[in-house]
CSV table of C-alpha atoms and ligand atoms in Angstrom, one decimal:
chain,number,residue,atom,x,y,z
A,1,MET,CA,9.2,18.2,-2.0
A,2,ASN,CA,10.4,14.8,-2.9
A,3,PHE,CA,10.0,13.2,-6.4
A,4,LEU,CA,6.6,11.6,-5.6
A,5,GLU,CA,5.2,14.8,-4.1
A,6,GLU,CA,6.1,16.7,-7.1
A,7,ARG,CA,4.5,14.3,-9.3
A,8,ILE,CA,1.3,14.2,-7.4
A,9,VAL,CA,1.3,18.2,-7.5
A,10,LYS,CA,1.8,18.0,-11.4
A,11,ASP,CA,-0.6,15.3,-12.2
A,12,GLY,CA,-2.7,14.3,-9.3
A,13,ILE,CA,-6.4,15.4,-9.3
A,14,VAL,CA,-8.3,16.1,-6.1
A,15,LYS,CA,-11.9,14.7,-6.3
A,16,GLU,CA,-14.9,15.2,-4.0
A,17,GLY,CA,-15.2,12.6,-1.0
A,18,ASN,CA,-11.3,12.9,-0.2
A,19,VAL,CA,-10.2,10.9,-3.2
A,20,LEU,CA,-6.8,11.8,-4.9
A,21,LYS,CA,-6.9,10.6,-8.5
A,22,VAL,CA,-3.3,9.5,-9.6
A,23,ASP,CA,-4.6,7.3,-12.5
A,24,SER,CA,-2.3,8.8,-15.0
A,25,PHE,CA,0.9,7.7,-13.2
A,26,LEU,CA,0.3,5.4,-10.3
A,27,ASN,CA,-2.7,3.1,-10.6
A,28,HIS,CA,-4.0,2.8,-14.0
A,29,GLN,CA,-1.4,4.0,-16.4
A,30,MET,CA,1.7,3.4,-14.4
A,31,ASP,CA,5.0,5.4,-14.8
A,32,ILE,CA,7.8,2.5,-14.4
A,33,ALA,CA,10.6,5.0,-14.0
A,34,LEU,CA,8.7,6.5,-11.0
A,35,PHE,CA,8.0,3.2,-9.5
A,36,ASP,CA,11.8,2.3,-9.8
A,37,GLU,CA,12.5,5.5,-7.9
A,38,MET,CA,9.9,4.4,-5.2
A,39,GLY,CA,11.6,1.1,-5.0
A,40,ALA,CA,15.1,2.7,-4.4
A,41,GLU,CA,13.7,4.8,-1.7
A,42,PHE,CA,11.9,2.0,0.1
A,43,LYS,CA,15.1,-0.1,-0.2
A,44,LYS,CA,16.9,2.8,1.6
A,45,ARG,CA,14.0,3.3,4.2
A,46,PHE,CA,14.0,-0.5,5.0
A,47,ALA,CA,17.9,-1.1,4.7
A,48,ASP,CA,18.2,-2.7,8.1
A,49,ALA,CA,15.2,-4.9,7.7
A,50,ASN,CA,15.7,-8.6,6.8
A,51,ILE,CA,13.0,-8.9,4.1
A,52,ASN,CA,12.2,-12.0,2.1
A,53,LYS,CA,8.9,-11.4,0.8
A,54,ILE,CA,6.7,-8.7,-0.4
A,55,VAL,CA,2.9,-8.8,0.3
A,56,THR,CA,0.2,-6.6,-1.4
A,57,ILE,CA,-3.4,-6.6,-2.3
A,58,GLU,CA,-4.9,-6.6,-5.9
A,59,ALA,CA,-5.3,-4.6,-7.8
A,60,SER,CA,-3.4,-1.5,-7.7
A,61,GLY,CA,-0.8,-2.5,-5.3
A,62,ILE,CA,0.5,-5.2,-7.5
A,63,GLY,CA,2.4,-3.1,-9.9
A,64,ILE,CA,4.3,-0.9,-7.4
A,65,ALA,CA,5.0,-4.1,-5.3
A,66,CYS,CA,6.6,-5.9,-8.4
A,67,ILE,CA,9.0,-2.9,-9.0
A,68,VAL,CA,9.9,-2.6,-5.4
A,69,ALA,CA,10.5,-6.4,-5.2
A,70,ARG,CA,13.4,-5.8,-7.7
A,71,HIS,CA,15.2,-3.7,-5.4
A,72,PHE,CA,14.8,-6.3,-2.5
A,73,ASN,CA,15.3,-9.2,-5.1
A,74,VAL,CA,12.4,-11.2,-3.3
A,75,PRO,CA,9.1,-12.6,-4.7
A,76,VAL,CA,5.7,-10.9,-4.4
A,77,VAL,CA,2.4,-12.3,-3.1
A,78,PHE,CA,-0.6,-10.5,-3.6
A,79,ALA,CA,-3.9,-11.0,-1.8
A,80,LYS,CA,-6.7,-11.8,-4.0
A,81,LYS,CA,-10.1,-10.6,-3.7
A,82,SER,CA,-12.4,-13.6,-3.7
A,83,LYS,CA,-16.3,-13.9,-4.0
A,84,SER,CA,-16.4,-17.5,-2.9
A,85,ILE,CA,-15.9,-18.5,0.7
A,86,ASN,CA,-13.0,-21.0,0.6
A,87,ILE,CA,-13.8,-24.0,2.8
A,88,ASP,CA,-10.8,-26.0,2.0
A,89,GLY,CA,-8.7,-24.4,4.7
A,90,ASP,CA,-5.9,-24.0,2.3
A,91,VAL,CA,-5.9,-20.2,2.4
A,92,TYR,CA,-5.6,-17.4,4.9
A,93,LYS,CA,-8.4,-14.9,4.7
A,94,ALA,CA,-9.3,-11.5,5.9
A,95,GLU,CA,-12.3,-9.1,5.2
A,96,VAL,CA,-11.3,-5.7,3.8
A,97,GLU,CA,-13.6,-2.8,3.4
A,98,SER,CA,-12.8,-0.8,0.2
A,99,PHE,CA,-12.5,2.9,0.8
A,100,THR,CA,-13.0,3.8,-2.9
A,101,HIS,CA,-15.7,1.5,-3.8
A,102,LYS,CA,-17.3,1.3,-0.4
A,103,CYS,CA,-17.9,-2.5,-0.3
A,104,LYS,CA,-16.3,-5.4,1.6
A,105,ASN,CA,-14.3,-7.8,0.1
A,106,ASN,CA,-12.8,-11.1,1.3
A,107,VAL,CA,-9.2,-11.4,0.4
A,108,ILE,CA,-7.3,-14.7,0.4
A,109,VAL,CA,-3.6,-15.8,0.3
A,110,SER,CA,-2.8,-19.4,-0.5
A,111,ARG,CA,-1.1,-21.1,2.6
A,112,LYS,CA,1.5,-22.4,0.1
A,113,PHE,CA,2.9,-18.7,-0.3
A,114,LEU,CA,3.2,-17.6,3.2
A,115,GLY,CA,4.5,-19.0,6.4
A,116,SER,CA,6.3,-18.8,9.6
A,117,ASP,CA,9.7,-18.1,7.9
A,118,ASP,CA,8.6,-15.1,6.2
A,119,HIS,CA,9.8,-11.5,6.9
A,120,VAL,CA,7.3,-9.4,5.0
A,121,LEU,CA,7.5,-5.9,3.7
A,122,ILE,CA,3.8,-4.9,2.9
A,123,ILE,CA,3.3,-2.6,-0.2
A,124,ASP,CA,0.2,-0.5,-1.1
A,125,ASP,CA,-0.5,2.4,-3.1
A,126,PHE,CA,-2.7,4.4,-0.8
A,127,LEU,CA,-3.5,4.5,2.9
A,128,ALA,CA,-6.7,6.0,4.0
A,129,ASN,CA,-8.3,4.4,6.9
A,130,GLY,CA,-6.0,1.4,7.1
A,131,CYS,CA,-8.6,-1.4,6.4
A,132,ALA,CA,-6.6,-2.9,3.6
A,133,LEU,CA,-3.5,-2.7,5.5
A,134,GLN,CA,-5.0,-4.4,8.7
A,135,GLY,CA,-6.4,-7.2,6.6
A,136,LEU,CA,-2.9,-7.8,5.0
A,137,ILE,CA,-1.2,-7.7,8.5
A,138,SER,CA,-3.8,-10.1,9.9
A,139,ILE,CA,-3.0,-12.5,7.0
A,140,VAL,CA,0.8,-12.2,7.7
A,141,ASN,CA,0.0,-12.9,11.3
A,142,GLU,CA,-2.2,-15.9,10.8
A,143,ALA,CA,0.5,-17.2,8.7
A,144,GLY,CA,2.8,-17.0,11.6
A,145,GLY,CA,5.1,-14.6,9.6
A,146,THR,CA,6.5,-11.3,10.7
A,147,VAL,CA,5.7,-7.9,9.3
A,148,GLU,CA,9.3,-6.2,9.1
A,149,GLY,CA,7.6,-3.0,7.5
A,150,ILE,CA,5.0,-1.4,5.4
A,151,GLY,CA,5.7,0.8,2.5
A,152,ILE,CA,2.9,3.2,1.2
A,153,ALA,CA,3.1,5.4,-1.8
A,154,VAL,CA,0.4,7.9,-0.8
A,155,GLU,CA,-0.8,8.4,2.7
A,156,LYS,CA,-3.8,10.6,3.4
A,157,GLY,CA,-2.7,11.9,6.7
A,158,PHE,CA,-6.2,13.5,7.4
A,159,GLN,CA,-7.6,10.0,7.5
A,160,ASN,CA,-7.0,7.5,10.6
A,161,GLY,CA,-4.9,4.7,8.9
A,162,GLY,CA,-1.6,6.1,9.4
A,163,ARG,CA,-2.2,6.9,13.0
A,164,ILE,CA,-3.7,3.5,13.8
A,165,ILE,CA,-1.0,1.4,12.1
A,166,ARG,CA,2.0,3.6,13.8
A,167,ASN,CA,0.3,3.2,17.2
A,168,LEU,CA,0.2,-0.8,16.6
A,169,GLY,CA,4.0,-0.2,16.5
A,170,PHE,CA,4.6,-1.0,13.0
A,171,HIS,CA,7.4,0.7,10.9
A,172,LEU,CA,5.4,2.4,8.3
A,173,GLU,CA,6.9,4.5,5.6
A,174,SER,CA,4.9,6.7,3.3
A,175,LEU,CA,6.7,8.3,0.4
A,176,ALA,CA,4.1,11.1,0.3
A,177,ILE,CA,1.7,12.1,3.1
A,178,VAL,CA,-1.1,14.4,2.2
A,179,GLU,CA,-2.0,16.7,5.1
A,180,SER,CA,-4.9,18.4,3.4
A,181,MET,CA,-6.5,18.8,0.0
A,182,ASP,CA,-9.1,20.9,-1.6
A,183,ALA,CA,-11.3,19.5,-4.4
A,184,THR,CA,-12.4,23.1,-5.3
A,185,SER,CA,-8.9,24.7,-5.7
A,186,GLY,CA,-7.1,21.4,-6.3
A,187,GLU,CA,-4.6,22.5,-3.6
A,188,ILE,CA,-2.5,19.7,-2.0
A,189,VAL,CA,-0.6,20.2,1.3
A,190,PHE,CA,2.1,17.5,2.2
A,191,ARG,CA,3.4,16.8,5.6
A,192,GLN,CA,6.9,17.7,6.2
A,193,GLN,CA,8.9,14.5,6.8
B,1,5GP,P1,-7.9,2.0,3.3
B,1,5GP,O1,-8.1,0.6,3.4
B,1,5GP,O2,-6.5,2.3,3.9
B,1,5GP,O3,-9.0,2.6,3.8
B,1,5GP,O4,-7.8,2.4,1.8
B,1,5GP,C1,-6.7,1.8,0.9
B,1,5GP,C2,-7.1,1.4,-0.3
B,1,5GP,O5,-8.3,2.3,-0.8
B,1,5GP,C3,-5.9,1.6,-1.3
B,1,5GP,O6,-5.6,0.2,-1.6
B,1,5GP,C4,-6.4,2.2,-2.5
B,1,5GP,O7,-6.7,1.3,-3.5
B,1,5GP,C5,-7.8,2.8,-2.1
B,1,5GP,N1,-7.7,4.3,-1.8
B,1,5GP,C6,-8.0,5.0,-0.8
B,1,5GP,N2,-8.2,6.2,-1.0
B,1,5GP,C7,-7.7,6.5,-2.1
B,1,5GP,C8,-7.6,7.6,-2.8
B,1,5GP,O8,-7.7,8.8,-2.4
B,1,5GP,N3,-7.3,7.6,-4.2
B,1,5GP,C9,-7.2,6.3,-4.9
B,1,5GP,N4,-6.9,6.3,-6.0
B,1,5GP,N5,-7.3,5.1,-4.2
B,1,5GP,C10,-7.5,5.2,-2.8
């Protein structure tokens, strides 16, 4: 087991409905030393990619993305959830369905902060059905930028997102891939990587 898998086993809680709660170290209280280790690992895994920007989605991707960005020495842009439909045309937008909240959000990125010169590493905390990632990919594409890679903390391998994104040809690296988890016993099985 790697450092993140060990931490998930120690502090993660399996909930009904295929939800893994990691709020004591990943997406509510945040363990910055752990994030730093994740940043170093992503830097290793994307060593050959020429990355000049990190893109994530609010809220829980932001903390991880910021620490990862220190390892790449690049800025972070996060897609904002927006209630209003922006009609000025000064933003890129996508519709993203939330796995955990079961609702649809419009997410936007200002045209000022993403363009055709950008070589992007997308970072997020979880990959479930891939909706958040597809939204971010479509925003980078709309900007004319290039998705150089995608770094995920926890992929739930029993949901479809990872397969869809890899089939699209993206370089996707997940630090922990949960193969199965059981809310009754609390058991979590990881995919061998
Ligand atoms: P997707 O769009 O891939 O279906 O879901 C990804 C988003 O849903 C992530 O940004 C994350 O915030 C949230 N998410 C999905 N599954 C889980 C889960 O098991 N636990 C937590 N804490 N968040 C999840």
